[in-house]
Coordinates of C-alpha atoms in Angstrom, one line a residue:
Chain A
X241 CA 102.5 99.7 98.0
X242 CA 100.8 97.4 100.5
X243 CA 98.2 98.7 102.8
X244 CA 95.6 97.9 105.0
X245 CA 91.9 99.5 105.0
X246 CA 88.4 99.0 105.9
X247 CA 85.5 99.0 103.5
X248 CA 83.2 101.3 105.4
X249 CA 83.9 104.2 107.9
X250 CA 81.0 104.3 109.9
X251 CA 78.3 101.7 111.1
X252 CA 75.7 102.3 113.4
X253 CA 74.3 99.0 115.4
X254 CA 71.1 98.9 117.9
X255 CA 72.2 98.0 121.3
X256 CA 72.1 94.2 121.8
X257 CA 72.9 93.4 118.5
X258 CA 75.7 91.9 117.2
X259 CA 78.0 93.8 114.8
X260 CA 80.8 92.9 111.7
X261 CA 83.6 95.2 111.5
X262 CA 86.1 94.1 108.2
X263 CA 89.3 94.8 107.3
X264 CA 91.0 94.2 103.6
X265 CA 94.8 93.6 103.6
X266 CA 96.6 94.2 100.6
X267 CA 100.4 91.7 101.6
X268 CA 99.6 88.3 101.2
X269 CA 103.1 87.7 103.5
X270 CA 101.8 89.2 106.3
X271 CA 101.3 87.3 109.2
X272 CA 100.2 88.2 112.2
X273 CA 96.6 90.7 112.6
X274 CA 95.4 92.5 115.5
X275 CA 92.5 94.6 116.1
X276 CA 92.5 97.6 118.4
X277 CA 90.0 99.8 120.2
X278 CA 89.6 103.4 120.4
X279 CA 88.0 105.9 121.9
X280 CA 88.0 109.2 121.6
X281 CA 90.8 111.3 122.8
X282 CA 92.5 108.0 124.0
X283 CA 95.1 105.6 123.0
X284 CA 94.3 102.6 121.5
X285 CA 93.4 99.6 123.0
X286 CA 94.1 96.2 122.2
X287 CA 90.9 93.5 121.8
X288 CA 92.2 90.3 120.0
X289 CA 94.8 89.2 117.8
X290 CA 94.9 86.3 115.1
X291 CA 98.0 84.4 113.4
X292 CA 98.2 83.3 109.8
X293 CA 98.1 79.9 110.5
X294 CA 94.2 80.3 112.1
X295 CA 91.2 81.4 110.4
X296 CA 88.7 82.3 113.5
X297 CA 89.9 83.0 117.3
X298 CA 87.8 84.1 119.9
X299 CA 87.9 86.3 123.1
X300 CA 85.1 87.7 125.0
X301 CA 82.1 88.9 123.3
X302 CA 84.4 89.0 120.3
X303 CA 85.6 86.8 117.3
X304 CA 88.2 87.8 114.3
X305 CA 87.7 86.0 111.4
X306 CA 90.4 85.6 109.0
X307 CA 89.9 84.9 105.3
X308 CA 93.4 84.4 103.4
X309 CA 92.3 83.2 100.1
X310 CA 90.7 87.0 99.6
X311 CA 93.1 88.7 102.2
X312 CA 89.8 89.2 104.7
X313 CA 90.0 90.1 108.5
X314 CA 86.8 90.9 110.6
X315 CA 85.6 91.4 113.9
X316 CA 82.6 90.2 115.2
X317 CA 81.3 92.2 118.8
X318 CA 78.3 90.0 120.0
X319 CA 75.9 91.7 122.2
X320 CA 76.9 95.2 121.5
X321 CA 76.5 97.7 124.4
X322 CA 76.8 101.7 124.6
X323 CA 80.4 101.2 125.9
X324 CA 81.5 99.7 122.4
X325 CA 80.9 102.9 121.1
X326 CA 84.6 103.5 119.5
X327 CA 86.7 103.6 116.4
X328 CA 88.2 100.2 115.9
X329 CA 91.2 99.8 113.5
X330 CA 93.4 96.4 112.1
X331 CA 97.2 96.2 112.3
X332 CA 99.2 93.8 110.3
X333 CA 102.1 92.8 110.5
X334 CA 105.2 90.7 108.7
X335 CA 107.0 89.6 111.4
X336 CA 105.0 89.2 114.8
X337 CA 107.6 87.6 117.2
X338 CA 110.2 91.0 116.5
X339 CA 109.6 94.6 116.5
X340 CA 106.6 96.4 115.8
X341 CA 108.6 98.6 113.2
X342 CA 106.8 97.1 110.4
X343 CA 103.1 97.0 111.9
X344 CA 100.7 98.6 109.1
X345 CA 97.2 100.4 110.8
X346 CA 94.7 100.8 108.5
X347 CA 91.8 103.9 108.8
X348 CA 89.6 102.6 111.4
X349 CA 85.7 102.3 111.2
X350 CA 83.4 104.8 114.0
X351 CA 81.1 101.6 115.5
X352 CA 78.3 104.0 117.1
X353 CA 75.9 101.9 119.5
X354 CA 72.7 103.0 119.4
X355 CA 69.9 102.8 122.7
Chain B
X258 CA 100.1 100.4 138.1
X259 CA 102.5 100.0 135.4
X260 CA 101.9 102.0 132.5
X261 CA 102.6 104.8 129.8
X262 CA 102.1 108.4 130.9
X263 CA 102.3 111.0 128.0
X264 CA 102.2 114.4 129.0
X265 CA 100.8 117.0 128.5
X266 CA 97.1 115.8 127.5
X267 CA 96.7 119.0 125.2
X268 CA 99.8 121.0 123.8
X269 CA 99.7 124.2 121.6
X270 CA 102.8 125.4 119.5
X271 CA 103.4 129.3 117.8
X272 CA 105.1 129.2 114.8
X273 CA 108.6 128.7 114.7
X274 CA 108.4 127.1 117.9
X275 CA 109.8 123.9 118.9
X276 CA 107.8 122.1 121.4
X277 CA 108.4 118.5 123.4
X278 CA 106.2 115.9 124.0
X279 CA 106.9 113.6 127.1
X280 CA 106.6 109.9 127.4
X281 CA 107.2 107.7 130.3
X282 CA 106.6 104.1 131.0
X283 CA 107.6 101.8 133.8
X284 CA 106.9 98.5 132.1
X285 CA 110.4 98.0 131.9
X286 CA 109.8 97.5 127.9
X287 CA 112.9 97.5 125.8
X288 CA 111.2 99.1 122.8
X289 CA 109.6 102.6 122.8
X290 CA 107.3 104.2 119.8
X291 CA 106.0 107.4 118.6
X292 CA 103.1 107.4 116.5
X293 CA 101.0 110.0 115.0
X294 CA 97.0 110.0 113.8
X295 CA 95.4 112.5 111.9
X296 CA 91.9 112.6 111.8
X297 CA 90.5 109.6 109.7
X298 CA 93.5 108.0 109.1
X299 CA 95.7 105.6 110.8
X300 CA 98.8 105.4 112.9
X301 CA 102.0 106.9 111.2
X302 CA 105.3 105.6 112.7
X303 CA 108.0 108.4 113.4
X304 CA 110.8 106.8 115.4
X305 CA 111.4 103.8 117.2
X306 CA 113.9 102.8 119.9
X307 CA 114.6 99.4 120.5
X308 CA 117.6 100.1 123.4
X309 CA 118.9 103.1 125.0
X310 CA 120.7 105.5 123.6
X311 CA 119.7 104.4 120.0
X312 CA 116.8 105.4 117.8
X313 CA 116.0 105.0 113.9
X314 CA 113.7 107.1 111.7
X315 CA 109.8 105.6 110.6
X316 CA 108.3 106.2 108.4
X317 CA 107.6 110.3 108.4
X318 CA 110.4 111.5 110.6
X319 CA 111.0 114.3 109.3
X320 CA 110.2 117.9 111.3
X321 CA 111.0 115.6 114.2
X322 CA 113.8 114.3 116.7
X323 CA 113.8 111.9 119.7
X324 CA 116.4 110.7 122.7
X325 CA 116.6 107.9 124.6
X326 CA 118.4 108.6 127.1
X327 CA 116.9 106.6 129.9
X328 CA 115.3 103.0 129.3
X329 CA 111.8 104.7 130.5
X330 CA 111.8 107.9 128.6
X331 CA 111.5 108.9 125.2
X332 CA 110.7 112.1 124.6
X333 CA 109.5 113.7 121.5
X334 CA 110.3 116.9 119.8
X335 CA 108.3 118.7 117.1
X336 CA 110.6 120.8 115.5
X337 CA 109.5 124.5 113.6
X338 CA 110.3 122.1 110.3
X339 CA 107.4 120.4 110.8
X340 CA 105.0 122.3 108.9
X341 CA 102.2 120.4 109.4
X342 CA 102.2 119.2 113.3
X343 CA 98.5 119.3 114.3
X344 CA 97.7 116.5 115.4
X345 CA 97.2 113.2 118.0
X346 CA 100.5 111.9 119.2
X347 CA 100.2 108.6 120.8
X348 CA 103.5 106.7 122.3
X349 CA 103.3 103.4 122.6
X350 CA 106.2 101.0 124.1
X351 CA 106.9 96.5 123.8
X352 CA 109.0 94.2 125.4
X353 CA 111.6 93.2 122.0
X354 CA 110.9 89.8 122.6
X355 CA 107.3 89.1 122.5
X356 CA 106.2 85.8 124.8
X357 CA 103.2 85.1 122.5
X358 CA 101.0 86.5 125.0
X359 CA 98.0 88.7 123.6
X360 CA 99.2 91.8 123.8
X361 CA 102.6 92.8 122.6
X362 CA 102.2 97.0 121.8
X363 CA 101.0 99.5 124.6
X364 CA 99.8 102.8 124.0
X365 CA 99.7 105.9 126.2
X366 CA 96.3 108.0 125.9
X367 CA 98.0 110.3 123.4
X368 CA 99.2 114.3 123.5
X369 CA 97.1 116.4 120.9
X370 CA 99.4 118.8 119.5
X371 CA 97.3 122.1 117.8
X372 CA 99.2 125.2 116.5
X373 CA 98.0 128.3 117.4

């Protein structure tokens, strides 16, 4: 079946520096990607959120990257600080403008930020 | 502040027990979800509601039930056939039709459920 996961669990980053979370989806059809923040004992939070049709979009302090042609997502954090401490997870999705009934959440990788 | 309150933070359940988890939002979102996380994995859908007074089944929905009887509320039951029902319950609720703006799925800070 289709699925969506993250090549590594855990990644530690020194404070100040940036850091590349990624993200392998499995449905070439899918069409809409978001990434979420979470910390612990929390609900998630949403950070940015990228369409098929683009391949970078950018917020503040952070930049998804979207790769198609190897079915790639990433997140970019510049500047990390101890507050991006979290577990950060990808969604997908086949049909963004309806329900989110068919969104698909893959593991999540632990970003620790280190002093 | 608008928003989704789940209650309570921390729920414990003896066996055979059914037990309810509350969700409230006043966001005046059409859709309502209940998800559930176990440790190191991702979110599991269980129901959804789309409009009050209906509901369908996600994807692991069984051991569990639902209502919507109000356009705020949408409580969750664990039922005693749920064998397995430690873990983080988040509820998370969306307008059906999404503007485009950036976020279209809001979560409440979750009810983790442990059996004693």
């Amino acid at each position: 079946g289709e699925s969506v996961g993250l090549h590594l669990p855990t990644l530690s980053v020194q404070e100040g520096d940036n850091s590349i979370i990624n993200c392998a989806y499995s449905n070439s059809a899918s069409d809409y990607f978001i990434w979420y923040k979470q910390e612990s004992g929390k609900g998630p939070q949403f950070i940015i959120d990228i369409r098929s049709n683009m391949d970078k979009r950018q917020g503040q302090r952070v930049t998804v990257l979207l790769n198609k042609t190897v079915k790639h997502l990433s997140l970019q954090i510049a500047a990390t600080q101890p507050g991006d401490s979290a577990v950060y997870f990808c969604a997908e999705n086949l049909i963004p403008n309806f329900g989110n009934e068919k969104l698909t959440f893959g593991t999540g990788t632990r970003l620790t930020i280190i002093p | 502040d608008g928003g989704i309150t789940q209650s309570p933070k921390y729920l414990f359940r003896k066996e055979g027990q059914n037990v309810t988890l509350s969700c409230e939002q006043n966001l005046n979102h059409d859709a309502m979800y209940w998800y559930r996380q176990d440790p190191g994995q991702g979110l599991r859908l269980i129901y959804y509601s789309q409009i009050v007074n209906d509901f369908q089944k996600g994807d692991i929905a069984e051991g569990y039930s639902v209502s919507r009887e109000k356009k705020e509320s949408f409580p969750l039951t664990v039922t005693s056939a749920q064998k397995n029902p430690t873990a983080f319950y988040l509820c998370a609720s969306s307008p059906i039709v999404w503007s485009g703006a950036d976020e279209k799925l809001f979560f409440g800070s979750g009810t983790q459920l442990s059996v004693l």
